[in-house]
């Protein structure tokens, strides 16, 4: 399977997502070997262009590319010519002129990776753009859940928290629904995206304002970070009230089914949307998600930059 780019989960078929997850399983085997590299992308140069701060995504993309024997060029908005006023268009065209093969881009503006692909004509992988999407995060979430729960078809996944500012939730809805999971979004009214009920009716997921009503019914509960940096104004009265109503507290953790798992894309606000007891519980997949990020991003880079991808197992 050859992918021309990886900008969104929207539009991918169940077979395509499943093949990416299956390739990620092969990449996990690679990373468990004594020599943790394969020569699949030898001679390919990938630019990791991160115009927003990142720990997990940036470093896992770098490790993923190097595990495939690609050459990488790191680029950060801070300390570059963008801080002197250079436009995104001029920046990516300048780097493309150096003879690179493609980009991994994180940017604060929704749609920036698509524009970079249009301007340069090179393959682009979206590492998060504004409040639009974060497709590789959804893929690694699905990988971690599938590894623990099995086939996600028919599984009930609730996503709770700051949905309004989250690019993760958009990608997860597309990914999880395509894989056949039942999805419920939970948030206070002020943190529900506009028009969410109409979208829910069209795309087949549910919404709720009551975490207590769903916590005992789910197979997986994903807590989202309260994104203070994107907020201006009062979205909830106090942090204590938010935790009381929408936090994964010790009490709510105890009400989850024995097999149910806890997820969080990170970084976490411990004590706000998730209690330390929940973050560190045996049912927590939070570190599994980080680990899965390397495998799934290896799979994405493999299918975007390496022919038809028939040799993944080798």
Tab-separated table of N, CA, C and O in Angstrom, residues 105-209:
chain	number	residue	atom	x	y	z
A	105	UNK	N	5.366	17.660	9.513
A	105	UNK	CA	5.128	19.051	9.911
A	105	UNK	C	4.126	19.126	11.055
A	105	UNK	O	3.037	18.534	11.000
A	106	UNK	N	4.511	19.865	12.098
A	106	UNK	CA	3.569	20.293	13.144
A	106	UNK	C	3.510	21.810	13.085
A	106	UNK	O	4.545	22.494	13.068
A	107	UNK	N	2.299	22.351	13.075
A	107	UNK	CA	2.139	23.802	12.944
A	107	UNK	C	0.883	24.239	13.675
A	107	UNK	O	-0.093	23.489	13.765
A	108	UNK	N	0.898	25.446	14.169
A	108	UNK	CA	-0.228	25.982	14.910
A	108	UNK	C	-1.419	26.370	14.061
A	108	UNK	O	-2.505	26.600	14.596
A	109	UNK	N	-1.242	26.429	12.747
A	109	UNK	CA	-2.335	26.817	11.851
A	109	UNK	C	-2.952	25.582	11.215
A	109	UNK	O	-2.251	24.753	10.629
A	110	UNK	N	-4.250	25.439	11.325
A	110	UNK	CA	-4.945	24.332	10.685
A	110	UNK	C	-4.753	24.399	9.176
A	110	UNK	O	-4.916	25.459	8.573
A	111	UNK	N	-4.387	23.268	8.576
A	111	UNK	CA	-4.199	23.220	7.129
A	111	UNK	C	-2.790	23.495	6.660
A	111	UNK	O	-2.508	23.363	5.464
A	112	UNK	N	-1.868	23.851	7.561
A	112	UNK	CA	-0.502	24.177	7.150
A	112	UNK	C	0.208	23.012	6.454
A	112	UNK	O	0.876	23.227	5.439
A	113	UNK	N	0.109	21.766	6.949
A	113	UNK	CA	0.773	20.666	6.230
A	113	UNK	C	0.271	20.484	4.803
A	113	UNK	O	1.048	20.189	3.891
A	114	UNK	N	-1.038	20.647	4.595
A	114	UNK	CA	-1.597	20.538	3.237
A	114	UNK	C	-1.038	21.623	2.336
A	114	UNK	O	-0.677	21.376	1.175
A	115	UNK	N	-0.922	22.843	2.860
A	115	UNK	CA	-0.345	23.921	2.064
A	115	UNK	C	1.107	23.623	1.715
A	115	UNK	O	1.543	23.851	0.573
A	116	UNK	N	1.868	23.126	2.679
A	116	UNK	CA	3.273	22.802	2.421
A	116	UNK	C	3.394	21.748	1.327
A	116	UNK	O	4.296	21.817	0.473
A	117	UNK	N	2.504	20.776	1.329
A	117	UNK	CA	2.525	19.744	0.288
A	117	UNK	C	2.197	20.356	-1.080
A	117	UNK	O	2.855	20.048	-2.086
A	118	UNK	N	1.202	21.237	-1.113
A	118	UNK	CA	0.837	21.881	-2.376
A	118	UNK	C	1.967	22.746	-2.913
A	118	UNK	O	2.234	22.760	-4.119
A	119	UNK	N	2.642	23.476	-2.031
A	119	UNK	CA	3.714	24.370	-2.461
A	119	UNK	C	4.946	23.617	-2.964
A	119	UNK	O	5.562	24.022	-3.936
A	120	UNK	N	5.287	22.535	-2.288
A	120	UNK	CA	6.544	21.850	-2.602
A	120	UNK	C	6.374	20.667	-3.539
A	120	UNK	O	7.332	20.254	-4.197
A	121	UNK	N	5.172	20.081	-3.586
A	121	UNK	CA	4.973	18.877	-4.370
A	121	UNK	C	5.576	17.641	-3.742
A	121	UNK	O	5.660	16.583	-4.388
A	122	UNK	N	5.974	17.724	-2.481
A	122	UNK	CA	6.600	16.614	-1.778
A	122	UNK	C	5.611	15.957	-0.810
A	122	UNK	O	4.670	16.609	-0.352
A	123	UNK	N	5.826	14.685	-0.467
A	123	UNK	CA	4.963	14.039	0.534
A	123	UNK	C	5.094	14.721	1.888
A	123	UNK	O	6.190	15.105	2.302
A	124	UNK	N	3.973	14.872	2.571
A	124	UNK	CA	3.948	15.502	3.888
A	124	UNK	C	3.143	14.616	4.842
A	124	UNK	O	2.080	14.104	4.490
A	125	UNK	N	3.674	14.444	6.042
A	125	UNK	CA	2.974	13.758	7.121
A	125	UNK	C	2.586	14.814	8.151
A	125	UNK	O	3.426	15.607	8.591
A	126	UNK	N	1.313	14.824	8.506
A	126	UNK	CA	0.792	15.801	9.453
A	126	UNK	C	1.078	15.344	10.880
A	126	UNK	O	0.565	14.323	11.339
A	127	UNK	N	1.875	16.111	11.607
A	127	UNK	CA	2.194	15.809	13.007
A	127	UNK	C	1.376	16.661	13.967
A	127	UNK	O	1.732	16.810	15.129
A	128	UNK	N	0.271	17.213	13.459
A	128	UNK	CA	-0.607	18.054	14.267
A	128	UNK	C	-0.690	19.446	13.691
A	128	UNK	O	0.332	20.132	13.598
A	129	UNK	N	-1.899	19.874	13.299
A	129	UNK	CA	-2.054	21.211	12.724
A	129	UNK	C	-3.213	21.939	13.388
A	129	UNK	O	-4.372	21.602	13.202
A	130	UNK	N	-2.864	22.943	14.173
A	130	UNK	CA	-3.870	23.773	14.827
A	130	UNK	C	-4.853	22.939	15.628
A	130	UNK	O	-4.462	22.063	16.386
A	131	UNK	N	-6.134	23.216	15.437
A	131	UNK	CA	-7.182	22.418	16.076
A	131	UNK	C	-7.823	21.474	15.065
A	131	UNK	O	-8.927	20.966	15.294
A	132	UNK	N	-7.120	21.216	13.961
A	132	UNK	CA	-7.683	20.410	12.884
A	132	UNK	C	-7.557	18.923	13.157
A	132	UNK	O	-8.532	18.268	13.520
A	133	UNK	N	-6.339	18.355	13.004
A	133	UNK	CA	-6.168	16.911	13.190
A	133	UNK	C	-4.774	16.588	13.719
A	133	UNK	O	-3.840	17.404	13.620
A	134	UNK	N	-4.660	15.386	14.237
A	134	UNK	CA	-3.384	14.797	14.666
A	134	UNK	C	-3.474	13.307	14.319
A	134	UNK	O	-3.639	12.459	15.192
A	135	UNK	N	-3.374	12.959	13.032
A	135	UNK	CA	-3.727	11.602	12.593
A	135	UNK	C	-2.836	10.497	13.148
A	135	UNK	O	-3.330	9.399	13.436
A	136	UNK	N	-1.536	10.744	13.310
A	136	UNK	CA	-0.696	9.665	13.841
A	136	UNK	C	-0.979	9.413	15.316
A	136	UNK	O	-0.762	8.302	15.808
A	137	UNK	N	-1.482	10.410	16.029
A	137	UNK	CA	-1.883	10.191	17.425
A	137	UNK	C	-3.069	9.234	17.471
A	137	UNK	O	-3.113	8.311	18.299
A	138	UNK	N	-4.033	9.428	16.589
A	138	UNK	CA	-5.187	8.525	16.552
A	138	UNK	C	-4.750	7.109	16.203
A	138	UNK	O	-5.269	6.130	16.755
A	139	UNK	N	-3.785	6.998	15.295
A	139	UNK	CA	-3.310	5.683	14.896
A	139	UNK	C	-2.621	4.969	16.060
A	139	UNK	O	-2.860	3.778	16.311
A	140	UNK	N	-1.783	5.686	16.805
A	140	UNK	CA	-1.095	5.046	17.933
A	140	UNK	C	-2.077	4.732	19.063
A	140	UNK	O	-1.913	3.726	19.779
A	141	UNK	N	-3.095	5.575	19.242
A	141	UNK	CA	-4.123	5.271	20.242
A	141	UNK	C	-4.826	3.963	19.889
A	141	UNK	O	-5.036	3.098	20.749
A	142	UNK	N	-5.195	3.825	18.613
A	142	UNK	CA	-5.869	2.604	18.167
A	142	UNK	C	-4.957	1.393	18.327
A	142	UNK	O	-5.413	0.306	18.711
A	143	UNK	N	-3.673	1.565	18.051
A	143	UNK	CA	-2.725	0.455	18.181
A	143	UNK	C	-2.636	-0.012	19.635
A	143	UNK	O	-2.697	-1.215	19.918
A	144	UNK	N	-2.496	0.936	20.558
A	144	UNK	CA	-2.373	0.577	21.973
A	144	UNK	C	-3.647	-0.089	22.486
A	144	UNK	O	-3.595	-1.076	23.231
A	145	UNK	N	-4.806	0.436	22.069
A	145	UNK	CA	-6.071	-0.167	22.514
A	145	UNK	C	-6.278	-1.541	21.892
A	145	UNK	O	-6.727	-2.477	22.563
A	146	UNK	N	-5.960	-1.674	20.612
A	146	UNK	CA	-6.141	-2.967	19.942
A	146	UNK	C	-5.244	-4.030	20.559
A	146	UNK	O	-5.647	-5.187	20.692
A	147	UNK	N	-4.046	-3.642	20.946
A	147	UNK	CA	-3.114	-4.600	21.542
A	147	UNK	C	-3.656	-5.144	22.862
A	147	UNK	O	-3.459	-6.319	23.198
A	148	UNK	N	-4.351	-4.309	23.635
A	148	UNK	CA	-4.870	-4.734	24.925
A	148	UNK	C	-6.287	-5.333	24.808
A	148	UNK	O	-6.607	-6.308	25.500
A	149	UNK	N	-7.127	-4.761	23.943
A	149	UNK	CA	-8.538	-5.135	23.891
A	149	UNK	C	-8.900	-6.042	22.725
A	149	UNK	O	-10.004	-6.594	22.688
A	150	UNK	N	-7.985	-6.196	21.758
A	150	UNK	CA	-8.321	-6.943	20.554
A	150	UNK	C	-9.019	-6.057	19.533
A	150	UNK	O	-8.947	-4.831	19.591
A	151	UNK	N	-9.685	-6.685	18.580
A	151	UNK	CA	-10.401	-5.961	17.530
A	151	UNK	C	-11.300	-4.895	18.165
A	151	UNK	O	-12.064	-5.178	19.095
A	152	UNK	N	-11.204	-3.672	17.649
A	152	UNK	CA	-11.955	-2.568	18.248
A	152	UNK	C	-13.406	-2.494	17.770
A	152	UNK	O	-14.175	-1.675	18.294
A	153	UNK	N	-13.768	-3.301	16.803
A	153	UNK	CA	-15.160	-3.299	16.333
A	153	UNK	C	-16.095	-3.667	17.485
A	153	UNK	O	-15.928	-4.691	18.138
A	154	UNK	N	-17.067	-2.788	17.734
A	154	UNK	CA	-18.021	-3.019	18.811
A	154	UNK	C	-17.560	-2.581	20.180
A	154	UNK	O	-18.352	-2.586	21.125
A	155	UNK	N	-16.301	-2.190	20.323
A	155	UNK	CA	-15.821	-1.703	21.620
A	155	UNK	C	-16.336	-0.278	21.842
A	155	UNK	O	-16.495	0.509	20.906
A	156	UNK	N	-16.594	0.040	23.116
A	156	UNK	CA	-17.099	1.367	23.468
A	156	UNK	C	-15.950	2.218	23.994
A	156	UNK	O	-15.347	1.884	25.021
A	157	UNK	N	-15.644	3.291	23.271
A	157	UNK	CA	-14.564	4.197	23.659
A	157	UNK	C	-15.170	5.569	23.963
A	157	UNK	O	-15.860	6.151	23.120
A	158	UNK	N	-14.929	6.063	25.168
A	158	UNK	CA	-15.363	7.413	25.529
A	158	UNK	C	-14.150	8.336	25.541
A	158	UNK	O	-13.076	7.949	26.008
A	159	UNK	N	-14.320	9.530	25.007
A	159	UNK	CA	-13.272	10.545	24.986
A	159	UNK	C	-13.786	11.741	25.764
A	159	UNK	O	-14.811	12.327	25.400
A	160	UNK	N	-13.075	12.106	26.826
A	160	UNK	CA	-13.587	13.106	27.762
A	160	UNK	C	-12.593	14.234	27.960
A	160	UNK	O	-11.390	13.998	28.139
A	161	UNK	N	-13.097	15.466	27.952
A	161	UNK	CA	-12.237	16.589	28.294
A	161	UNK	C	-12.430	17.783	27.388
A	161	UNK	O	-13.553	18.074	26.941
A	162	UNK	N	-11.344	18.457	27.107
A	162	UNK	CA	-11.363	19.684	26.313
A	162	UNK	C	-11.481	19.335	24.829
A	162	UNK	O	-10.504	19.341	24.087
A	163	UNK	N	-12.683	19.031	24.408
A	163	UNK	CA	-12.922	18.661	23.016
A	163	UNK	C	-12.843	19.862	22.082
A	163	UNK	O	-12.487	19.733	20.914
A	164	UNK	N	-13.168	21.020	22.602
A	164	UNK	CA	-13.242	22.221	21.772
A	164	UNK	C	-11.910	22.550	21.124
A	164	UNK	O	-11.855	22.937	19.955
A	165	UNK	N	-10.820	22.389	21.868
A	165	UNK	CA	-9.505	22.784	21.372
A	165	UNK	C	-8.670	21.594	20.909
A	165	UNK	O	-7.483	21.749	20.618
A	166	UNK	N	-9.267	20.415	20.846
A	166	UNK	CA	-8.504	19.196	20.608
A	166	UNK	C	-8.475	18.792	19.144
A	166	UNK	O	-9.528	18.600	18.529
A	167	UNK	N	-7.265	18.646	18.591
A	167	UNK	CA	-7.132	18.049	17.266
A	167	UNK	C	-7.108	16.524	17.366
A	167	UNK	O	-7.386	15.826	16.395
A	168	UNK	N	-6.757	16.028	18.550
A	168	UNK	CA	-6.711	14.579	18.757
A	168	UNK	C	-8.097	13.964	18.602
A	168	UNK	O	-8.262	12.914	17.980
A	169	UNK	N	-9.109	14.602	19.164
A	169	UNK	CA	-10.446	14.011	19.145
A	169	UNK	C	-10.987	13.908	17.727
A	169	UNK	O	-11.658	12.929	17.374
A	170	UNK	N	-10.689	14.875	16.892
A	170	UNK	CA	-11.175	14.825	15.503
A	170	UNK	C	-10.612	13.605	14.786
A	170	UNK	O	-11.335	12.861	14.118
A	171	UNK	N	-9.312	13.392	14.918
A	171	UNK	CA	-8.692	12.244	14.264
A	171	UNK	C	-9.184	10.932	14.862
A	171	UNK	O	-9.378	9.938	14.146
A	172	UNK	N	-9.384	10.909	16.181
A	172	UNK	CA	-9.835	9.686	16.827
A	172	UNK	C	-11.254	9.303	16.424
A	172	UNK	O	-11.567	8.119	16.305
A	173	UNK	N	-12.112	10.275	16.233
A	173	UNK	CA	-13.468	9.965	15.774
A	173	UNK	C	-13.402	9.255	14.424
A	173	UNK	O	-14.016	8.197	14.227
A	174	UNK	N	-12.656	9.825	13.480
A	174	UNK	CA	-12.535	9.201	12.163
A	174	UNK	C	-11.958	7.791	12.271
A	174	UNK	O	-12.473	6.840	11.684
A	175	UNK	N	-10.881	7.650	13.022
A	175	UNK	CA	-10.173	6.377	13.119
A	175	UNK	C	-11.018	5.317	13.815
A	175	UNK	O	-11.219	4.205	13.287
A	176	UNK	N	-11.525	5.642	14.982
A	176	UNK	CA	-12.258	4.664	15.772
A	176	UNK	C	-13.571	4.259	15.111
A	176	UNK	O	-13.937	3.074	15.105
A	177	UNK	N	-14.289	5.212	14.551
A	177	UNK	CA	-15.543	4.873	13.884
A	177	UNK	C	-15.282	4.012	12.643
A	177	UNK	O	-16.031	3.071	12.367
A	178	UNK	N	-14.216	4.316	11.899
A	178	UNK	CA	-13.887	3.508	10.724
A	178	UNK	C	-13.541	2.077	11.119
A	178	UNK	O	-13.844	1.125	10.392
A	179	UNK	N	-12.928	1.904	12.289
A	179	UNK	CA	-12.579	0.573	12.784
A	179	UNK	C	-13.767	-0.131	13.440
A	179	UNK	O	-13.638	-1.273	13.882
A	180	UNK	N	-14.896	0.554	13.531
A	180	UNK	CA	-16.109	-0.078	14.033
A	180	UNK	C	-16.391	0.118	15.497
A	180	UNK	O	-17.315	-0.508	16.044
A	181	UNK	N	-15.623	0.978	16.173
A	181	UNK	CA	-15.848	1.218	17.596
A	181	UNK	C	-17.049	2.138	17.805
A	181	UNK	O	-17.379	2.966	16.946
A	182	UNK	N	-17.705	1.979	18.955
A	182	UNK	CA	-18.733	2.922	19.387
A	182	UNK	C	-18.034	4.038	20.167
A	182	UNK	O	-17.245	3.764	21.083
A	183	UNK	N	-18.304	5.281	19.816
A	183	UNK	CA	-17.598	6.422	20.406
A	183	UNK	C	-18.585	7.349	21.091
A	183	UNK	O	-19.629	7.699	20.525
A	184	UNK	N	-18.245	7.732	22.328
A	184	UNK	CA	-19.014	8.744	23.051
A	184	UNK	C	-18.084	9.872	23.455
A	184	UNK	O	-17.019	9.627	24.034
A	185	UNK	N	-18.474	11.103	23.140
A	185	UNK	CA	-17.704	12.279	23.539
A	185	UNK	C	-18.333	12.879	24.780
A	185	UNK	O	-19.560	13.066	24.843
A	186	UNK	N	-17.506	13.198	25.781
A	186	UNK	CA	-17.995	13.718	27.057
A	186	UNK	C	-17.265	15.018	27.371
A	186	UNK	O	-16.026	15.071	27.349
A	187	UNK	N	-18.008	16.049	27.685
A	187	UNK	CA	-17.404	17.345	28.029
A	187	UNK	C	-18.478	18.256	28.602
A	187	UNK	O	-19.675	18.032	28.379
A	188	UNK	N	-18.066	19.306	29.309
A	188	UNK	CA	-19.041	20.339	29.682
A	188	UNK	C	-19.509	21.071	28.433
A	188	UNK	O	-18.801	21.082	27.413
A	189	UNK	N	-20.669	21.677	28.470
A	189	UNK	CA	-21.195	22.364	27.272
A	189	UNK	C	-20.227	23.393	26.699
A	189	UNK	O	-20.158	23.561	25.470
A	190	UNK	N	-19.466	24.067	27.549
A	190	UNK	CA	-18.552	25.108	27.075
A	190	UNK	C	-17.348	24.540	26.329
A	190	UNK	O	-16.659	25.280	25.625
A	191	UNK	N	-17.083	23.250	26.477
A	191	UNK	CA	-15.936	22.638	25.805
A	191	UNK	C	-16.351	21.631	24.737
A	191	UNK	O	-15.526	20.861	24.251
A	192	UNK	N	-17.639	21.646	24.378
A	192	UNK	CA	-18.125	20.871	23.233
A	192	UNK	C	-17.981	21.725	21.970
A	192	UNK	O	-18.334	22.905	21.966
A	193	UNK	N	-17.455	21.173	20.876
A	193	UNK	CA	-17.333	21.941	19.638
A	193	UNK	C	-18.694	22.366	19.102
A	193	UNK	O	-19.687	21.644	19.274
A	194	UNK	N	-18.777	23.510	18.447
A	194	UNK	CA	-20.052	23.950	17.855
A	194	UNK	C	-20.542	22.929	16.821
A	194	UNK	O	-19.753	22.365	16.062
A	195	UNK	N	-21.835	22.702	16.810
A	195	UNK	CA	-22.420	21.797	15.827
A	195	UNK	C	-22.123	20.333	16.052
A	195	UNK	O	-22.338	19.507	15.157
A	196	UNK	N	-21.657	19.970	17.254
A	196	UNK	CA	-21.234	18.586	17.495
A	196	UNK	C	-22.406	17.621	17.434
A	196	UNK	O	-22.254	16.470	16.996
A	197	UNK	N	-23.603	18.034	17.864
A	197	UNK	CA	-24.742	17.127	17.849
A	197	UNK	C	-25.143	16.765	16.416
A	197	UNK	O	-25.478	15.606	16.126
A	198	UNK	N	-25.089	17.741	15.517
A	198	UNK	CA	-25.402	17.462	14.111
A	198	UNK	C	-24.354	16.526	13.517
A	198	UNK	O	-24.682	15.586	12.782
A	199	UNK	N	-23.095	16.772	13.857
A	199	UNK	CA	-22.039	15.906	13.346
A	199	UNK	C	-22.176	14.493	13.913
A	199	UNK	O	-21.949	13.504	13.213
A	200	UNK	N	-22.538	14.407	15.194
A	200	UNK	CA	-22.714	13.099	15.815
A	200	UNK	C	-23.798	12.302	15.101
A	200	UNK	O	-23.650	11.092	14.867
A	201	UNK	N	-24.887	12.970	14.741
A	201	UNK	CA	-25.971	12.291	14.044
A	201	UNK	C	-25.528	11.802	12.675
A	201	UNK	O	-25.912	10.714	12.221
A	202	UNK	N	-24.704	12.585	11.998
A	202	UNK	CA	-24.235	12.218	10.663
A	202	UNK	C	-23.194	11.105	10.702
A	202	UNK	O	-23.189	10.207	9.848
A	203	UNK	N	-22.295	11.133	11.700
A	203	UNK	CA	-21.146	10.225	11.712
A	203	UNK	C	-21.304	9.054	12.664
A	203	UNK	O	-20.436	8.172	12.719
A	204	UNK	N	-22.392	9.028	13.418
A	204	UNK	CA	-22.697	7.844	14.193
A	204	UNK	C	-22.001	7.712	15.528
A	204	UNK	O	-21.803	6.599	16.017
A	205	UNK	N	-21.639	8.828	16.151
A	205	UNK	CA	-21.135	8.761	17.520
A	205	UNK	C	-22.108	9.482	18.446
A	205	UNK	O	-23.096	10.072	17.996
A	206	UNK	N	-21.857	9.409	19.757
A	206	UNK	CA	-22.762	9.994	20.744
A	206	UNK	C	-22.056	11.089	21.536
A	206	UNK	O	-20.824	11.146	21.574
A	207	UNK	N	-22.835	11.921	22.178
A	207	UNK	CA	-22.300	12.950	23.064
A	207	UNK	C	-22.976	12.851	24.424
A	207	UNK	O	-24.111	12.375	24.534
A	208	UNK	N	-22.262	13.284	25.447
A	208	UNK	CA	-22.815	13.271	26.807
A	208	UNK	C	-22.163	14.394	27.600
A	208	UNK	O	-21.002	14.755	27.353
A	209	UNK	N	-22.917	14.942	28.533
A	209	UNK	CA	-22.375	15.940	29.456
A	209	UNK	C	-22.130	15.334	30.837
A	209	UNK	O	-21.797	16.059	31.769
